[in-house]
Amino acid sequence: MTRGDEPEVAARRSPSPDAPRGRVELLGVWKSYLEGGRRRTVLRGIDAVFEPGEFVAVLGRSGSGKSTLLNLIAGIDMADDGDVVIGGTTLSALGESARTRLRRRHLGFVFQFFQLIPTLTVGENIGLPLELVGLARDDAERRIEALLERVGLADRRGSFPDALSGGEQQRVAVARAIVHRPAVILADEPTGNLDSRAGASVLSLLRELTLEVGSTVVMATHSRAAARQADRVALIEDGQLRAMDARALPAL
Ligand code: ADP
Ligand code: MG
């Protein structure tokens, strides 16, 4: 190899993390847990591709492995076998700190129980992902203001989460998930703790805001009503993921 080859090789080894922004690939993903000395296999060689900008619902009954799947996509947990590739980057090829960086920069999260930080105000909660990626204060301010407006909470900026209803807290969580314009949003039962009206409002905000940013959404749910809001539904059952017709979803 001549010296002249080196930069090209280096460039290939560290592709831009933005390369195919928002594509999520699961390549033969297996996951099991050891439980009281017995191995319990949750995911059995899952293959799937979620395209950039798609809103996909992963529907499955409780214990079917939805959260496990999202944790693997997030790089919070690692597959026993197979690979998860986010925007062209194979998670298992990264060290822990590189995975954390990728997660902070390119992923956003919405959880069933909101998981806002109780000691921070609504505005501070929304701004947290921007602090983690080091966005300039003025830009951060503008984004927080604009999002507060969009989620209908402009007058609650200085409130603490416990002063808000569940639906309001989840709207804050949606704003926090999108504020850094992530390539991918992972939503784990985002309507699981809300009545149907608050749930519908959260889902439509999630849809609108992610459409504007172009984020891919992978939403785990056991709710048919929530799944119907997605572009595409995949059913998780017996460790496998299979495509479903959104008009003929099974009751769980
Ligand atoms: P879902 O989100 O669809 O309800 P989960 O992914 O949380 O399902 O769990 C799938 C299965 O894996 C369950 O049987 C659960 O008990 C098991 N499981 C999940 N996480 C762990 C863990 N950390 N240790 C042991 N078993 C686990
Ligand atoms: Mg779960």
Coordinates of C-alpha atoms and ligand atoms in Angstrom, one line a residue:
M1 CA 0.0 0.0 0.0
T2 CA 1.3 3.4 -0.9
R3 CA 1.1 6.4 1.4
G4 CA -1.5 7.9 -0.9
D5 CA -4.0 5.2 -0.1
E6 CA -4.2 5.9 3.6
P7 CA -6.7 8.8 3.7
E8 CA -9.2 6.8 1.6
V9 CA -8.9 3.7 3.7
A10 CA -9.3 5.8 6.9
A11 CA -12.4 7.4 5.4
R12 CA -13.9 4.1 4.7
R13 CA -13.2 2.8 8.2
S14 CA -15.1 5.7 9.8
P15 CA -18.0 6.5 7.6
S16 CA -20.0 9.6 8.4
P17 CA -22.5 8.6 11.1
D18 CA -25.1 10.5 9.0
A19 CA -24.5 8.3 5.9
P20 CA -27.9 6.6 5.3
R21 CA -29.5 8.7 8.0
G22 CA -32.3 6.9 9.8
R23 CA -32.0 3.5 8.3
V24 CA -32.3 0.8 10.9
E25 CA -31.2 -2.7 10.0
L26 CA -31.6 -5.8 12.1
L27 CA -29.5 -8.7 10.7
G28 CA -30.2 -12.1 12.2
V29 CA -30.7 -10.7 15.7
W30 CA -30.8 -13.2 18.6
K31 CA -31.4 -12.3 22.2
S32 CA -31.8 -14.5 25.3
Y33 CA -31.8 -13.9 29.0
L34 CA -30.6 -16.2 31.8
E35 CA -33.4 -16.5 34.3
G36 CA -32.9 -18.6 37.4
G37 CA -30.4 -20.8 35.7
R38 CA -32.6 -21.3 32.6
R39 CA -32.0 -19.6 29.2
R40 CA -35.0 -17.9 27.8
T41 CA -34.8 -16.9 24.1
V42 CA -36.7 -13.8 23.4
L43 CA -35.6 -12.9 19.8
R44 CA -34.9 -15.7 17.3
G45 CA -32.9 -14.4 14.4
I46 CA -34.8 -11.2 13.5
D47 CA -34.2 -9.7 10.1
A48 CA -35.8 -6.3 9.4
V49 CA -35.1 -3.0 7.7
F50 CA -36.8 0.2 8.7
E51 CA -36.3 2.8 6.1
P52 CA -35.5 6.5 6.8
G53 CA -38.6 8.5 7.7
E54 CA -40.8 5.4 8.1
F55 CA -43.2 5.2 11.1
V56 CA -43.3 1.5 12.0
A57 CA -45.3 0.0 14.8
V58 CA -44.0 -3.2 16.4
L59 CA -47.1 -4.8 17.8
G60 CA -46.9 -7.6 20.3
R61 CA -48.4 -8.9 23.6
S62 CA -46.8 -8.2 26.9
G63 CA -43.5 -10.2 27.2
S64 CA -43.1 -10.7 23.5
G65 CA -39.8 -8.9 23.3
K66 CA -40.8 -5.4 22.2
S67 CA -38.7 -3.5 24.8
T68 CA -35.9 -5.9 24.2
L69 CA -35.9 -5.1 20.5
L70 CA -35.9 -1.4 21.2
N71 CA -33.0 -1.7 23.7
L72 CA -31.0 -3.5 21.1
I73 CA -31.7 -0.8 18.5
A74 CA -30.7 1.8 21.1
G75 CA -27.4 0.0 21.8
I76 CA -28.4 -0.1 25.5
D77 CA -28.3 -3.9 25.3
M78 CA -26.3 -6.0 22.9
A79 CA -27.5 -8.9 20.7
D80 CA -26.2 -12.4 21.4
D81 CA -25.8 -12.9 17.7
G82 CA -26.5 -10.9 14.6
D83 CA -26.1 -7.2 14.1
V84 CA -27.9 -3.9 14.5
V85 CA -27.0 -1.2 12.0
I86 CA -28.1 2.4 12.5
G87 CA -27.4 4.8 9.7
G88 CA -24.7 2.5 8.3
T89 CA -23.0 2.0 11.6
T90 CA -22.8 -1.4 13.1
L91 CA -23.4 -1.0 16.8
S92 CA -21.3 -4.0 17.9
A93 CA -18.3 -2.5 16.1
L94 CA -18.4 0.5 18.4
G95 CA -17.1 0.8 22.0
E96 CA -19.4 1.8 24.8
S97 CA -18.6 5.5 24.6
A98 CA -19.0 5.6 20.9
R99 CA -22.4 4.0 21.2
T100 CA -23.4 6.5 23.8
R101 CA -22.3 9.3 21.5
L102 CA -24.3 7.9 18.6
R103 CA -27.3 7.4 20.9
R104 CA -27.2 11.0 22.1
R105 CA -26.8 12.5 18.7
H106 CA -28.9 10.4 16.5
L107 CA -31.6 8.8 18.7
G108 CA -34.6 10.1 20.6
F109 CA -36.7 8.2 23.1
V110 CA -40.3 8.2 24.3
F111 CA -41.2 5.9 27.2
Q112 CA -44.5 4.6 28.7
F113 CA -43.9 6.4 32.0
F114 CA -42.6 9.6 30.4
Q115 CA -39.3 9.6 32.3
L116 CA -39.0 13.3 32.6
I117 CA -36.5 14.5 35.1
P118 CA -38.6 15.7 38.1
T119 CA -36.1 18.3 39.3
L120 CA -35.9 20.0 36.0
T121 CA -38.5 22.3 34.5
V122 CA -40.5 21.5 31.4
G123 CA -38.2 23.8 29.3
E124 CA -35.0 22.3 30.9
N125 CA -36.3 18.7 30.2
I126 CA -36.8 19.6 26.6
G127 CA -33.4 21.2 26.3
L128 CA -31.5 18.3 27.8
P129 CA -30.6 16.5 24.6
L130 CA -29.3 19.8 23.2
E131 CA -27.0 20.2 26.2
L132 CA -25.7 16.7 25.7
V133 CA -24.8 17.4 22.0
G134 CA -23.5 20.9 22.9
L135 CA -25.8 23.1 20.8
A136 CA -25.2 26.8 21.2
R137 CA -27.5 28.4 23.8
D138 CA -29.3 30.8 21.4
D139 CA -30.1 28.0 19.0
A140 CA -31.2 25.8 21.9
E141 CA -33.5 28.6 23.2
R142 CA -35.2 29.0 19.8
R143 CA -35.8 25.3 19.4
I144 CA -37.2 24.9 22.9
E145 CA -39.6 27.9 22.4
A146 CA -40.8 26.6 19.0
L147 CA -41.4 23.1 20.3
L148 CA -43.2 24.3 23.4
E149 CA -45.5 26.2 21.1
R150 CA -46.0 23.1 18.9
V151 CA -46.9 20.8 21.7
G152 CA -49.3 23.3 23.2
L153 CA -47.3 24.0 26.4
A154 CA -45.8 27.4 25.8
D155 CA -47.2 28.6 29.1
R156 CA -45.8 25.7 31.1
R157 CA -42.1 26.2 30.4
G158 CA -41.2 26.9 34.0
S159 CA -43.5 24.2 35.5
F160 CA -42.1 21.0 37.0
P161 CA -43.3 17.7 35.4
D162 CA -45.4 16.6 38.5
A163 CA -47.6 19.7 37.9
L164 CA -48.6 18.3 34.5
S165 CA -51.2 15.7 33.5
G166 CA -50.0 12.4 32.0
G167 CA -50.9 13.6 28.5
E168 CA -49.0 16.9 29.0
Q169 CA -45.9 15.1 30.3
Q170 CA -45.9 12.8 27.3
R171 CA -46.1 15.9 25.0
V172 CA -43.0 17.2 26.8
A173 CA -41.4 13.9 26.3
V174 CA -42.2 14.0 22.6
A175 CA -40.6 17.5 22.4
R176 CA -37.6 16.2 24.2
A177 CA -37.3 13.2 21.8
I178 CA -37.3 15.4 18.7
V179 CA -35.5 18.6 19.8
H180 CA -32.0 17.5 18.6
R181 CA -33.5 16.3 15.3
P182 CA -32.5 12.6 15.7
A183 CA -32.4 10.2 12.8
V184 CA -34.4 7.6 14.7
I185 CA -37.0 7.8 17.5
L186 CA -37.7 4.8 19.6
A187 CA -41.1 5.0 21.4
D188 CA -41.8 2.2 23.9
E189 CA -45.6 2.0 24.6
P190 CA -45.9 5.8 24.3
T191 CA -49.7 5.7 24.9
G192 CA -49.6 2.9 27.4
N193 CA -50.3 5.1 30.3
L194 CA -52.7 7.6 28.7
D195 CA -56.4 7.6 28.0
S196 CA -57.4 7.3 24.4
R197 CA -57.8 11.1 23.8
A198 CA -54.4 12.0 25.3
G199 CA -52.9 9.1 23.5
A200 CA -54.3 10.2 20.2
S201 CA -52.9 13.7 20.7
V202 CA -49.4 12.3 21.6
L203 CA -49.4 10.1 18.5
S204 CA -50.4 12.8 16.1
L205 CA -47.7 15.1 17.5
L206 CA -45.2 12.3 17.2
R207 CA -46.3 11.8 13.6
E208 CA -46.2 15.4 12.6
L209 CA -42.9 16.4 14.3
T210 CA -41.1 13.3 13.0
L211 CA -42.4 13.9 9.5
E212 CA -41.0 17.4 9.6
V213 CA -37.6 16.3 10.8
G214 CA -37.6 13.1 8.7
S215 CA -36.9 10.8 11.6
T216 CA -37.6 7.1 11.4
V217 CA -39.9 6.0 14.2
V218 CA -40.0 2.5 15.7
M219 CA -42.9 2.4 18.1
A220 CA -43.5 -0.6 20.4
T221 CA -47.1 -1.1 21.4
H222 CA -49.7 -3.6 22.3
S223 CA -52.5 -1.3 21.2
R224 CA -54.1 -1.9 17.9
A225 CA -55.4 1.7 17.9
A226 CA -51.8 3.0 18.3
A227 CA -50.5 0.6 15.6
R228 CA -53.1 1.8 13.1
Q229 CA -51.4 5.2 13.2
A230 CA -48.2 3.7 11.7
D231 CA -47.2 3.5 8.1
R232 CA -46.5 -0.2 8.6
V233 CA -47.1 -2.7 11.3
A234 CA -44.8 -5.6 12.2
L235 CA -46.1 -8.3 14.7
I236 CA -43.6 -9.7 17.2
E237 CA -44.5 -13.2 18.2
D238 CA -42.5 -16.3 19.2
G239 CA -39.3 -14.3 18.7
Q240 CA -40.1 -13.5 15.1
L241 CA -41.1 -10.3 13.5
R242 CA -43.6 -10.5 10.6
A243 CA -45.4 -7.9 8.5
M244 CA -49.0 -7.3 9.2
D245 CA -51.9 -5.8 7.3
A246 CA -52.7 -2.7 9.4
R247 CA -56.4 -3.2 8.5
A248 CA -56.5 -6.7 10.0
L249 CA -54.6 -6.6 13.3
P250 CA -55.1 -9.2 15.9
A251 CA -56.4 -8.4 19.3
L252 CA -53.7 -9.1 21.9
Ligands
ADP1 P1 -42.4 -6.6 26.1 O1 -41.7 -5.2 26.0 O2 -42.9 -7.0 24.7 O3 -43.4 -6.7 27.1 P2 -39.8 -7.5 27.0 O4 -38.9 -7.2 25.9 O5 -39.7 -6.5 28.1 O6 -41.3 -7.7 26.5 O7 -39.5 -8.9 27.6 C1 -39.5 -10.1 26.8 C2 -39.1 -11.3 27.7 O8 -37.8 -11.2 28.1 C3 -39.9 -11.4 29.0 O9 -40.2 -12.7 29.2 C4 -39.0 -10.8 30.0 O10 -39.3 -11.3 31.3 C5 -37.7 -11.2 29.5 N1 -36.7 -10.2 30.0 C6 -36.6 -8.9 29.5 N2 -35.5 -8.3 30.1 C7 -34.9 -9.2 30.9 C8 -33.8 -9.1 31.7 N3 -33.0 -8.0 31.8 N4 -33.5 -10.3 32.4 C9 -34.2 -11.4 32.3 N5 -35.3 -11.5 31.5 C10 -35.6 -10.4 30.8
MG2 MG -42.1 -3.5 27.0

